Amino acid sequence: MDYLVIEGYKSAAEEFSKEASLDAPVDFDSIENRMNIREALQRGDVGDAITRVNDLNPDILDTNPSLYFHLQQQKLIEFIRQGKIADALQFAQDELAPRGEESPEFLAELERTMALLAFESSPMMPTSVSELLSPAQRLKTAAEVNAAILESLSQGKEAKLVGLLRLLCWGEAMLEERADLPKLDLNDGTFGERTPR
Amino acid sequence: MIMTVTTLNVATLKAVKNAVIGNRTAKGHYGRDEMFVSRLVECINDPPMSPSDPEGTRTNLRIEAAHILASLSYGSPDALRMLLRLNASQALLYAVSTFKPSDSVPLKAALTRALRALAAAIADTVGPSQWGLSPTVSDLRPEAKAALDNLFQPDILDVYIPLLNDPSPQVSTAIAQLIASSVRDSTHRTKVSDWCPPGERTVETKGKRGWEKREPTKSPSRQSGWIARTLTTLLRQKDAKLQEAVLSALASLTKENEPLALRLARAPPGQEPVLSTVLSLCKSRNTDLQLAASLCATNILRAPPAPKSHLSYISPADQATAITIMHVLNRIISLDAASNPSKTKACFILYHLVTDHRLFCQLAYERNCLVQVAQLVTSITPLENTEFDEDEPESVSRLREAALTVVAAIAMFDNDIRTAVTDEFKIIPVVQASLSHQYVGVRYAACQCARALSRAVAALRTNIVDTGLGMSVFQLFMKEDEDRQVMHAASTVVCNIVTDFSPLRSTLIEQGVIARLVLLLNTHDSALRLNALWAFKNLLYKATPELKRQVMNSIGWQEVRHLFEDPDHRIREQAFHIVRHVADGVDGVDLLFSEMGGSEVLLGHLAQAIESDDDEDVVLQAVFVLANMANSAAHQRSILADSRILKCLRDCLIDAKVEIRRPAISCVLELVRQNPRSHRELHEAKIDSTLRHMCEHTLHVSASPTTLRLGGGRQMGAEDDLEVQDKARQALHWLEHNADMDV
């Protein structure tokens, strides 16, 4: 349940709650809000995402300069992805340059993003720059927003299930040095033979 | 994205809101637009409506306006300036005062949130800073101070304090946060702690005699009652954000507030004190909650004055509380996953826990706090190149400031701890590097570390001299446009390194420390002036006659005479102490007499101080001057010829505390011993009979130097201090011997 709530799967959480006769730890509407924001980011509509975050809690972006910067950075990336170079340049000048002035620690990131414009579709573009265009970048930004919202509600940032799995893998790694043991196959959830090192 | 707003409607307001949130530049732009902000402020209570507006527009307009005001409050000095000028806080207070039960929760939440944001911004401008040093003093401070004081007027408190009991947690949280961030000085603290609702007030005012006038907020049986009870009740609710806000509010209210702190630390039998609840919240899983609870517990623990001596007793309960807090903070400091802001707060809370408290410093050291902090600061400080990264995030700079501040506090008293800091944790390179950091808080904290380390006499050579740390601080001290607070910290180090046993003394003199100190002496900053005098005093101790002349000429003899009459007693004390050190040695006394306008003027100043200064420490130093002067045979006659001074001496012998009587009797003894004819003057001054009284009725006393003095004078005129007694006897012997020798 915790996993479904934190990751924002509202209808799944609702069904699960009915089936397992569990009370939801939070109001399902708040899950829906976070889901909408995540979806907006995944389709590249950063402006909508920002509006929704501000409607949900106007404090978040004001008290999280790093998050705000990443959202604006994402917006610039989306302009570039859509080929709207003039818009991108205008936006970078009006919105991102001031961020860099206000907080010099964002300058490096800003430069990396501007490099996208410099390289255009050149095959010489280094991976560190090209990965900004990947869907993974959108997911990264979305995850950051999700975490910030959860923190503002004083809920856990990471699904406990994820934490447990991590602990499990670490524990197995520790034990493996001293004994044979059946390891959990994370792909299909079965316990298999120990793979030789 | 920045546009000119012509009509104020929900859509345009939302657009402005989304433009300004997070965007400092946009805030500045809109904030400087007086017309816009003025309409916005009006919108809080009286939004522009048209007949065609749908249901709920009025509320929505007010909500959006409130959100914008809140956002404009932080991050933009220009916007804040406009908000102050247009009295935005009054508009918000009015809105809050007219809350109706029918008002929607989002509206109430938005308005209280805006009030909280604006109050916090105002409080930050007025200061003092709640976390570390505030980098600049704003020119808005006077207006901000007026607005802040207004927030704590009795009728204004009546508007928002009751909202702590509002059914909506968003509202009560906002008010608790308001208290947490705005209460920073003792007057405001008392007003809030003592507040009680109007209903309870009028009942109390009746009292036994209805015609008795009582102050509206002082209800004796309820002092520090309502707020404490209300916040305690809120603390027990399961809402983490609310709990965090309440803990922070309690922290702000209990700081240096012993009555409230005691109330929270104790409970009637059978009940658990609030402090227990706070301590259990220290151990919650939520870092923010842990920090808020730690700060609250720390302030409760440290509200009573710190014990004076290292032999003082700390109750087991207090010790356990301190240990719990240290454990929680240590964990946060050493946790990789904890954010820089969290670690920064943890360091500052630890600082508040141990500062100026020998025993807690020791405890912190034993509990490995120093290890953790030292590791932290070493890990974030690049030592390969001495240049700090200009783009270093502010959060890292603040963390460095916090960590160095704690190190300085823990190392302030004990040599073993200082040794650990330098030898085991090798902090000196970090401190050295930090002295030239661009962020003022880091330089200040580095100076404090240097100060702590420079207090160790034995280690002075290795830690301060050989490492070059002393000279680095000195360079900082000599900088023309350095921040005043950093100057103050650097000057305390200079005080410690100009002492007679410091290998750096001559270097510092060569490099112009005297001239620099004179500059500081002539500023209007009383803290800097005091430190300058302190440094001069240390410089003059056991100085050569040439050095004495050089220093005193630089200060100016006339100037010193002015200082004797400075309104600040600490300045007067140092001035006399300086002269005392000059007078140490016959050459020095000669110098004094020749340069201070002659014996009449000099003795006149001393007599004035001894007779009529309110402050005992000033009197003490003046008597020491006299005692030193009496060692010079050439000038004893001048002293003996001055009946006013002799009267002063006599009064000291009779009336003053033992620390003053000792130099006084030394002075008399010297005068008598070297001047056979002195018995006449001393007889006229009645000193001889005083001496006889002192020697006659010897009480059996313990050898303790701090014997109890009863009332203003001693019983029967007898002397109870062994050292004084002994000298009195010697003086009497000489006196009578001289009298016998005379015809």
PDB file of C-alpha atoms in Angstrom, chain B residues 311-524:
ATOM      1  CA  LEU B 311      32.914  22.355  40.152  1.00  0.00           C
ATOM      2  CA  SER B 312      29.213  23.141  39.886  1.00  0.00           C
ATOM      3  CA  TYR B 313      26.703  20.377  40.049  1.00  0.00           C
ATOM      4  CA  ILE B 314      24.590  19.159  37.148  1.00  0.00           C
ATOM      5  CA  SER B 315      21.605  17.036  38.090  1.00  0.00           C
ATOM      6  CA  PRO B 316      21.478  13.516  36.634  1.00  0.00           C
ATOM      7  CA  ALA B 317      18.237  14.427  34.870  1.00  0.00           C
ATOM      8  CA  ASP B 318      19.816  17.421  33.163  1.00  0.00           C
ATOM      9  CA  GLN B 319      22.821  15.367  32.232  1.00  0.00           C
ATOM     10  CA  ALA B 320      20.606  12.675  30.731  1.00  0.00           C
ATOM     11  CA  THR B 321      18.705  15.288  28.741  1.00  0.00           C
ATOM     12  CA  ALA B 322      21.919  16.757  27.385  1.00  0.00           C
ATOM     13  CA  ILE B 323      23.196  13.333  26.416  1.00  0.00           C
ATOM     14  CA  THR B 324      19.988  12.461  24.598  1.00  0.00           C
ATOM     15  CA  ILE B 325      20.132  15.673  22.617  1.00  0.00           C
ATOM     16  CA  MET B 326      23.795  15.178  21.773  1.00  0.00           C
ATOM     17  CA  HIS B 327      23.119  11.651  20.594  1.00  0.00           C
ATOM     18  CA  VAL B 328      20.347  12.782  18.254  1.00  0.00           C
ATOM     19  CA  LEU B 329      22.397  15.649  16.860  1.00  0.00           C
ATOM     20  CA  ASN B 330      25.484  13.490  16.385  1.00  0.00           C
ATOM     21  CA  ARG B 331      23.480  11.098  14.324  1.00  0.00           C
ATOM     22  CA  ILE B 332      22.219  13.807  12.013  1.00  0.00           C
ATOM     23  CA  ILE B 333      25.670  15.347  11.664  1.00  0.00           C
ATOM     24  CA  SER B 334      27.247  12.058  10.677  1.00  0.00           C
ATOM     25  CA  LEU B 335      24.406  10.795   8.481  1.00  0.00           C
ATOM     26  CA  ASP B 336      25.278  10.878   4.794  1.00  0.00           C
ATOM     27  CA  ALA B 337      21.633  11.047   3.828  1.00  0.00           C
ATOM     28  CA  ALA B 338      20.969  14.128   5.915  1.00  0.00           C
ATOM     29  CA  SER B 339      20.817  17.345   3.901  1.00  0.00           C
ATOM     30  CA  ASN B 340      23.254  20.211   4.402  1.00  0.00           C
ATOM     31  CA  PRO B 341      20.570  22.467   5.924  1.00  0.00           C
ATOM     32  CA  SER B 342      19.711  19.718   8.428  1.00  0.00           C
ATOM     33  CA  LYS B 343      23.339  19.233   9.399  1.00  0.00           C
ATOM     34  CA  THR B 344      23.772  22.980   9.674  1.00  0.00           C
ATOM     35  CA  LYS B 345      20.867  23.252  12.083  1.00  0.00           C
ATOM     36  CA  ALA B 346      22.154  20.272  14.058  1.00  0.00           C
ATOM     37  CA  CYS B 347      25.524  21.989  14.481  1.00  0.00           C
ATOM     38  CA  PHE B 348      23.965  25.242  15.605  1.00  0.00           C
ATOM     39  CA  ILE B 349      21.706  23.480  18.083  1.00  0.00           C
ATOM     40  CA  LEU B 350      24.736  21.710  19.510  1.00  0.00           C
ATOM     41  CA  TYR B 351      26.422  25.075  19.776  1.00  0.00           C
ATOM     42  CA  HIS B 352      23.492  26.461  21.766  1.00  0.00           C
ATOM     43  CA  LEU B 353      23.642  23.436  24.016  1.00  0.00           C
ATOM     44  CA  VAL B 354      27.310  23.769  24.962  1.00  0.00           C
ATOM     45  CA  THR B 355      28.197  27.440  24.566  1.00  0.00           C
ATOM     46  CA  ASP B 356      29.706  29.009  27.680  1.00  0.00           C
ATOM     47  CA  HIS B 357      29.012  25.863  29.683  1.00  0.00           C
ATOM     48  CA  ARG B 358      32.179  24.080  30.741  1.00  0.00           C
ATOM     49  CA  LEU B 359      30.484  20.923  31.862  1.00  0.00           C
ATOM     50  CA  PHE B 360      28.426  20.473  28.721  1.00  0.00           C
ATOM     51  CA  CYS B 361      31.512  21.155  26.616  1.00  0.00           C
ATOM     52  CA  GLN B 362      33.238  18.348  28.455  1.00  0.00           C
ATOM     53  CA  LEU B 363      30.239  16.108  28.025  1.00  0.00           C
ATOM     54  CA  ALA B 364      30.064  16.857  24.315  1.00  0.00           C
ATOM     55  CA  TYR B 365      33.710  15.975  23.969  1.00  0.00           C
ATOM     56  CA  GLU B 366      33.220  12.700  25.815  1.00  0.00           C
ATOM     57  CA  ARG B 367      30.226  11.872  23.666  1.00  0.00           C
ATOM     58  CA  ASN B 368      32.264  12.190  20.477  1.00  0.00           C
ATOM     59  CA  CYS B 369      30.474  15.261  19.203  1.00  0.00           C
ATOM     60  CA  LEU B 370      33.796  16.854  18.362  1.00  0.00           C
ATOM     61  CA  VAL B 371      34.854  13.835  16.304  1.00  0.00           C
ATOM     62  CA  GLN B 372      31.750  14.014  14.142  1.00  0.00           C
ATOM     63  CA  VAL B 373      31.869  17.743  13.585  1.00  0.00           C
ATOM     64  CA  ALA B 374      35.590  17.711  12.885  1.00  0.00           C
ATOM     65  CA  GLN B 375      35.161  14.958  10.318  1.00  0.00           C
ATOM     66  CA  LEU B 376      32.341  16.874   8.739  1.00  0.00           C
ATOM     67  CA  VAL B 377      34.188  20.137   8.374  1.00  0.00           C
ATOM     68  CA  THR B 378      37.317  18.411   7.100  1.00  0.00           C
ATOM     69  CA  SER B 379      35.277  16.581   4.480  1.00  0.00           C
ATOM     70  CA  ILE B 380      33.767  19.741   3.041  1.00  0.00           C
ATOM     71  CA  THR B 381      36.895  21.866   3.016  1.00  0.00           C
ATOM     72  CA  PRO B 382      39.255  21.578   0.043  1.00  0.00           C
ATOM     73  CA  LEU B 383      42.786  21.788   1.328  1.00  0.00           C
ATOM     74  CA  GLU B 384      44.793  21.155  -1.809  1.00  0.00           C
ATOM     75  CA  ASN B 385      44.247  24.571  -3.264  1.00  0.00           C
ATOM     76  CA  THR B 386      43.715  27.387  -0.833  1.00  0.00           C
ATOM     77  CA  GLU B 387      41.194  29.081  -3.088  1.00  0.00           C
ATOM     78  CA  PHE B 388      37.627  28.250  -2.270  1.00  0.00           C
ATOM     79  CA  ASP B 389      35.342  27.542  -5.154  1.00  0.00           C
ATOM     80  CA  GLU B 390      33.502  30.790  -5.851  1.00  0.00           C
ATOM     81  CA  ASP B 391      30.509  28.814  -6.945  1.00  0.00           C
ATOM     82  CA  GLU B 392      30.337  26.944  -3.708  1.00  0.00           C
ATOM     83  CA  PRO B 393      26.681  26.540  -2.836  1.00  0.00           C
ATOM     84  CA  GLU B 394      25.520  28.722   0.015  1.00  0.00           C
ATOM     85  CA  SER B 395      24.365  25.622   1.861  1.00  0.00           C
ATOM     86  CA  VAL B 396      27.954  24.337   2.053  1.00  0.00           C
ATOM     87  CA  SER B 397      29.284  27.676   3.272  1.00  0.00           C
ATOM     88  CA  ARG B 398      26.656  27.826   5.984  1.00  0.00           C
ATOM     89  CA  LEU B 399      27.470  24.285   6.993  1.00  0.00           C
ATOM     90  CA  ARG B 400      31.119  25.163   7.335  1.00  0.00           C
ATOM     91  CA  GLU B 401      30.190  28.186   9.444  1.00  0.00           C
ATOM     92  CA  ALA B 402      28.022  26.027  11.689  1.00  0.00           C
ATOM     93  CA  ALA B 403      30.649  23.324  12.121  1.00  0.00           C
ATOM     94  CA  LEU B 404      33.460  25.745  12.975  1.00  0.00           C
ATOM     95  CA  THR B 405      31.173  27.572  15.404  1.00  0.00           C
ATOM     96  CA  VAL B 406      30.573  24.351  17.325  1.00  0.00           C
ATOM     97  CA  VAL B 407      34.265  23.422  17.345  1.00  0.00           C
ATOM     98  CA  ALA B 408      35.113  26.835  18.777  1.00  0.00           C
ATOM     99  CA  ALA B 409      32.454  26.550  21.481  1.00  0.00           C
ATOM    100  CA  ILE B 410      33.490  23.066  22.603  1.00  0.00           C
ATOM    101  CA  ALA B 411      37.187  23.964  22.676  1.00  0.00           C
ATOM    102  CA  MET B 412      36.751  27.238  24.539  1.00  0.00           C
ATOM    103  CA  PHE B 413      37.641  26.103  28.066  1.00  0.00           C
ATOM    104  CA  ASP B 414      39.658  22.960  28.336  1.00  0.00           C
ATOM    105  CA  ASN B 415      43.239  22.298  27.262  1.00  0.00           C
ATOM    106  CA  ASP B 416      42.752  18.611  26.574  1.00  0.00           C
ATOM    107  CA  ILE B 417      39.949  19.430  24.201  1.00  0.00           C
ATOM    108  CA  ARG B 418      42.014  22.102  22.497  1.00  0.00           C
ATOM    109  CA  THR B 419      44.812  19.582  22.070  1.00  0.00           C
ATOM    110  CA  ALA B 420      42.397  17.124  20.526  1.00  0.00           C
ATOM    111  CA  VAL B 421      41.199  19.786  18.114  1.00  0.00           C
ATOM    112  CA  THR B 422      44.690  20.571  16.914  1.00  0.00           C
ATOM    113  CA  ASP B 423      46.571  17.314  17.210  1.00  0.00           C
ATOM    114  CA  GLU B 424      43.982  14.620  16.728  1.00  0.00           C
ATOM    115  CA  PHE B 425      41.541  16.264  14.365  1.00  0.00           C
ATOM    116  CA  LYS B 426      43.987  18.604  12.690  1.00  0.00           C
ATOM    117  CA  ILE B 427      41.534  21.441  12.409  1.00  0.00           C
ATOM    118  CA  ILE B 428      44.073  24.221  12.071  1.00  0.00           C
ATOM    119  CA  PRO B 429      44.516  23.956   8.290  1.00  0.00           C
ATOM    120  CA  VAL B 430      40.745  24.134   7.898  1.00  0.00           C
ATOM    121  CA  VAL B 431      40.570  27.190  10.133  1.00  0.00           C
ATOM    122  CA  GLN B 432      43.443  28.811   8.256  1.00  0.00           C
ATOM    123  CA  ALA B 433      41.763  28.291   4.930  1.00  0.00           C
ATOM    124  CA  SER B 434      38.430  29.506   6.221  1.00  0.00           C
ATOM    125  CA  LEU B 435      39.861  32.840   7.357  1.00  0.00           C
ATOM    126  CA  SER B 436      39.866  33.979   3.750  1.00  0.00           C
ATOM    127  CA  HIS B 437      36.479  32.576   2.762  1.00  0.00           C
ATOM    128  CA  GLN B 438      34.113  34.842   0.886  1.00  0.00           C
ATOM    129  CA  TYR B 439      31.187  34.224   3.230  1.00  0.00           C
ATOM    130  CA  VAL B 440      31.369  36.429   6.322  1.00  0.00           C
ATOM    131  CA  GLY B 441      29.887  33.791   8.650  1.00  0.00           C
ATOM    132  CA  VAL B 442      32.714  31.376   7.826  1.00  0.00           C
ATOM    133  CA  ARG B 443      35.415  33.964   8.539  1.00  0.00           C
ATOM    134  CA  TYR B 444      33.717  34.855  11.807  1.00  0.00           C
ATOM    135  CA  ALA B 445      33.501  31.225  12.895  1.00  0.00           C
ATOM    136  CA  ALA B 446      37.140  30.636  11.927  1.00  0.00           C
ATOM    137  CA  CYS B 447      38.177  33.583  14.118  1.00  0.00           C
ATOM    138  CA  GLN B 448      36.211  32.098  17.008  1.00  0.00           C
ATOM    139  CA  CYS B 449      38.145  28.853  16.571  1.00  0.00           C
ATOM    140  CA  ALA B 450      41.396  30.767  16.599  1.00  0.00           C
ATOM    141  CA  ARG B 451      40.235  32.554  19.734  1.00  0.00           C
ATOM    142  CA  ALA B 452      39.475  29.284  21.499  1.00  0.00           C
ATOM    143  CA  LEU B 453      42.875  27.906  20.565  1.00  0.00           C
ATOM    144  CA  SER B 454      44.723  31.084  21.543  1.00  0.00           C
ATOM    145  CA  ARG B 455      43.494  30.828  25.126  1.00  0.00           C
ATOM    146  CA  ALA B 456      45.929  28.028  25.856  1.00  0.00           C
ATOM    147  CA  VAL B 457      49.138  29.498  27.199  1.00  0.00           C
ATOM    148  CA  ALA B 458      51.250  26.400  26.728  1.00  0.00           C
ATOM    149  CA  ALA B 459      50.082  25.654  23.237  1.00  0.00           C
ATOM    150  CA  LEU B 460      50.424  29.215  22.040  1.00  0.00           C
ATOM    151  CA  ARG B 461      53.742  28.613  20.368  1.00  0.00           C
ATOM    152  CA  THR B 462      52.858  25.511  18.436  1.00  0.00           C
ATOM    153  CA  ASN B 463      49.260  26.138  17.568  1.00  0.00           C
ATOM    154  CA  ILE B 464      49.186  29.830  17.018  1.00  0.00           C
ATOM    155  CA  VAL B 465      52.710  30.754  16.120  1.00  0.00           C
ATOM    156  CA  ASP B 466      54.287  27.844  14.310  1.00  0.00           C
ATOM    157  CA  THR B 467      51.263  27.170  12.170  1.00  0.00           C
ATOM    158  CA  GLY B 468      51.028  30.793  11.162  1.00  0.00           C
ATOM    159  CA  LEU B 469      47.456  30.940  12.407  1.00  0.00           C
ATOM    160  CA  GLY B 470      48.162  33.918  14.627  1.00  0.00           C
ATOM    161  CA  MET B 471      49.560  35.976  11.792  1.00  0.00           C
ATOM    162  CA  SER B 472      46.693  34.974   9.485  1.00  0.00           C
ATOM    163  CA  VAL B 473      44.197  36.276  11.979  1.00  0.00           C
ATOM    164  CA  PHE B 474      46.306  39.382  12.374  1.00  0.00           C
ATOM    165  CA  GLN B 475      46.184  39.972   8.600  1.00  0.00           C
ATOM    166  CA  LEU B 476      42.413  39.754   8.807  1.00  0.00           C
ATOM    167  CA  PHE B 477      42.462  42.151  11.733  1.00  0.00           C
ATOM    168  CA  MET B 478      44.460  44.675   9.737  1.00  0.00           C
ATOM    169  CA  LYS B 479      42.110  44.598   6.724  1.00  0.00           C
ATOM    170  CA  GLU B 480      40.501  47.923   6.027  1.00  0.00           C
ATOM    171  CA  ASP B 481      36.983  47.008   5.016  1.00  0.00           C
ATOM    172  CA  GLU B 482      36.376  43.842   6.961  1.00  0.00           C
ATOM    173  CA  ASP B 483      32.966  43.162   8.460  1.00  0.00           C
ATOM    174  CA  ARG B 484      32.492  44.597  11.956  1.00  0.00           C
ATOM    175  CA  GLN B 485      31.522  41.278  13.514  1.00  0.00           C
ATOM    176  CA  VAL B 486      34.573  39.542  12.059  1.00  0.00           C
ATOM    177  CA  MET B 487      36.736  42.425  13.320  1.00  0.00           C
ATOM    178  CA  HIS B 488      35.348  41.889  16.762  1.00  0.00           C
ATOM    179  CA  ALA B 489      36.185  38.196  16.711  1.00  0.00           C
ATOM    180  CA  ALA B 490      39.651  38.822  15.270  1.00  0.00           C
ATOM    181  CA  SER B 491      40.357  41.455  17.909  1.00  0.00           C
ATOM    182  CA  THR B 492      39.691  38.930  20.697  1.00  0.00           C
ATOM    183  CA  VAL B 493      42.434  36.764  19.210  1.00  0.00           C
ATOM    184  CA  VAL B 494      44.758  39.766  19.032  1.00  0.00           C
ATOM    185  CA  CYS B 495      44.091  40.392  22.751  1.00  0.00           C
ATOM    186  CA  ASN B 496      45.362  36.903  23.454  1.00  0.00           C
ATOM    187  CA  ILE B 497      48.462  37.082  21.265  1.00  0.00           C
ATOM    188  CA  VAL B 498      49.896  40.409  22.443  1.00  0.00           C
ATOM    189  CA  THR B 499      50.495  39.075  25.936  1.00  0.00           C
ATOM    190  CA  ASP B 500      53.977  39.184  27.391  1.00  0.00           C
ATOM    191  CA  PHE B 501      54.534  35.458  26.915  1.00  0.00           C
ATOM    192  CA  SER B 502      53.464  35.491  23.289  1.00  0.00           C
ATOM    193  CA  PRO B 503      56.269  35.078  20.768  1.00  0.00           C
ATOM    194  CA  LEU B 504      54.220  37.158  18.371  1.00  0.00           C
ATOM    195  CA  ARG B 505      54.188  40.308  20.464  1.00  0.00           C
ATOM    196  CA  SER B 506      57.154  42.010  18.834  1.00  0.00           C
ATOM    197  CA  THR B 507      56.126  41.005  15.310  1.00  0.00           C
ATOM    198  CA  LEU B 508      52.685  42.428  15.822  1.00  0.00           C
ATOM    199  CA  ILE B 509      54.108  45.666  17.130  1.00  0.00           C
ATOM    200  CA  GLU B 510      56.416  45.953  14.139  1.00  0.00           C
ATOM    201  CA  GLN B 511      53.512  45.378  11.806  1.00  0.00           C
ATOM    202  CA  GLY B 512      51.416  48.164  13.190  1.00  0.00           C
ATOM    203  CA  VAL B 513      49.056  46.612  15.699  1.00  0.00           C
ATOM    204  CA  ILE B 514      49.177  49.677  17.913  1.00  0.00           C
ATOM    205  CA  ALA B 515      47.991  52.078  15.251  1.00  0.00           C
ATOM    206  CA  ARG B 516      45.234  49.694  14.271  1.00  0.00           C
ATOM    207  CA  LEU B 517      44.060  49.337  17.840  1.00  0.00           C
ATOM    208  CA  VAL B 518      43.964  53.108  18.169  1.00  0.00           C
ATOM    209  CA  LEU B 519      41.723  53.241  15.101  1.00  0.00           C
ATOM    210  CA  LEU B 520      39.348  50.779  16.691  1.00  0.00           C
ATOM    211  CA  LEU B 521      39.398  52.745  19.912  1.00  0.00           C
ATOM    212  CA  ASN B 522      38.150  55.760  18.036  1.00  0.00           C
ATOM    213  CA  THR B 523      35.151  54.073  16.452  1.00  0.00           C
ATOM    214  CA  HIS B 524      31.671  54.300  17.921  1.00  0.00           C
TER     215      HIS B 524
END
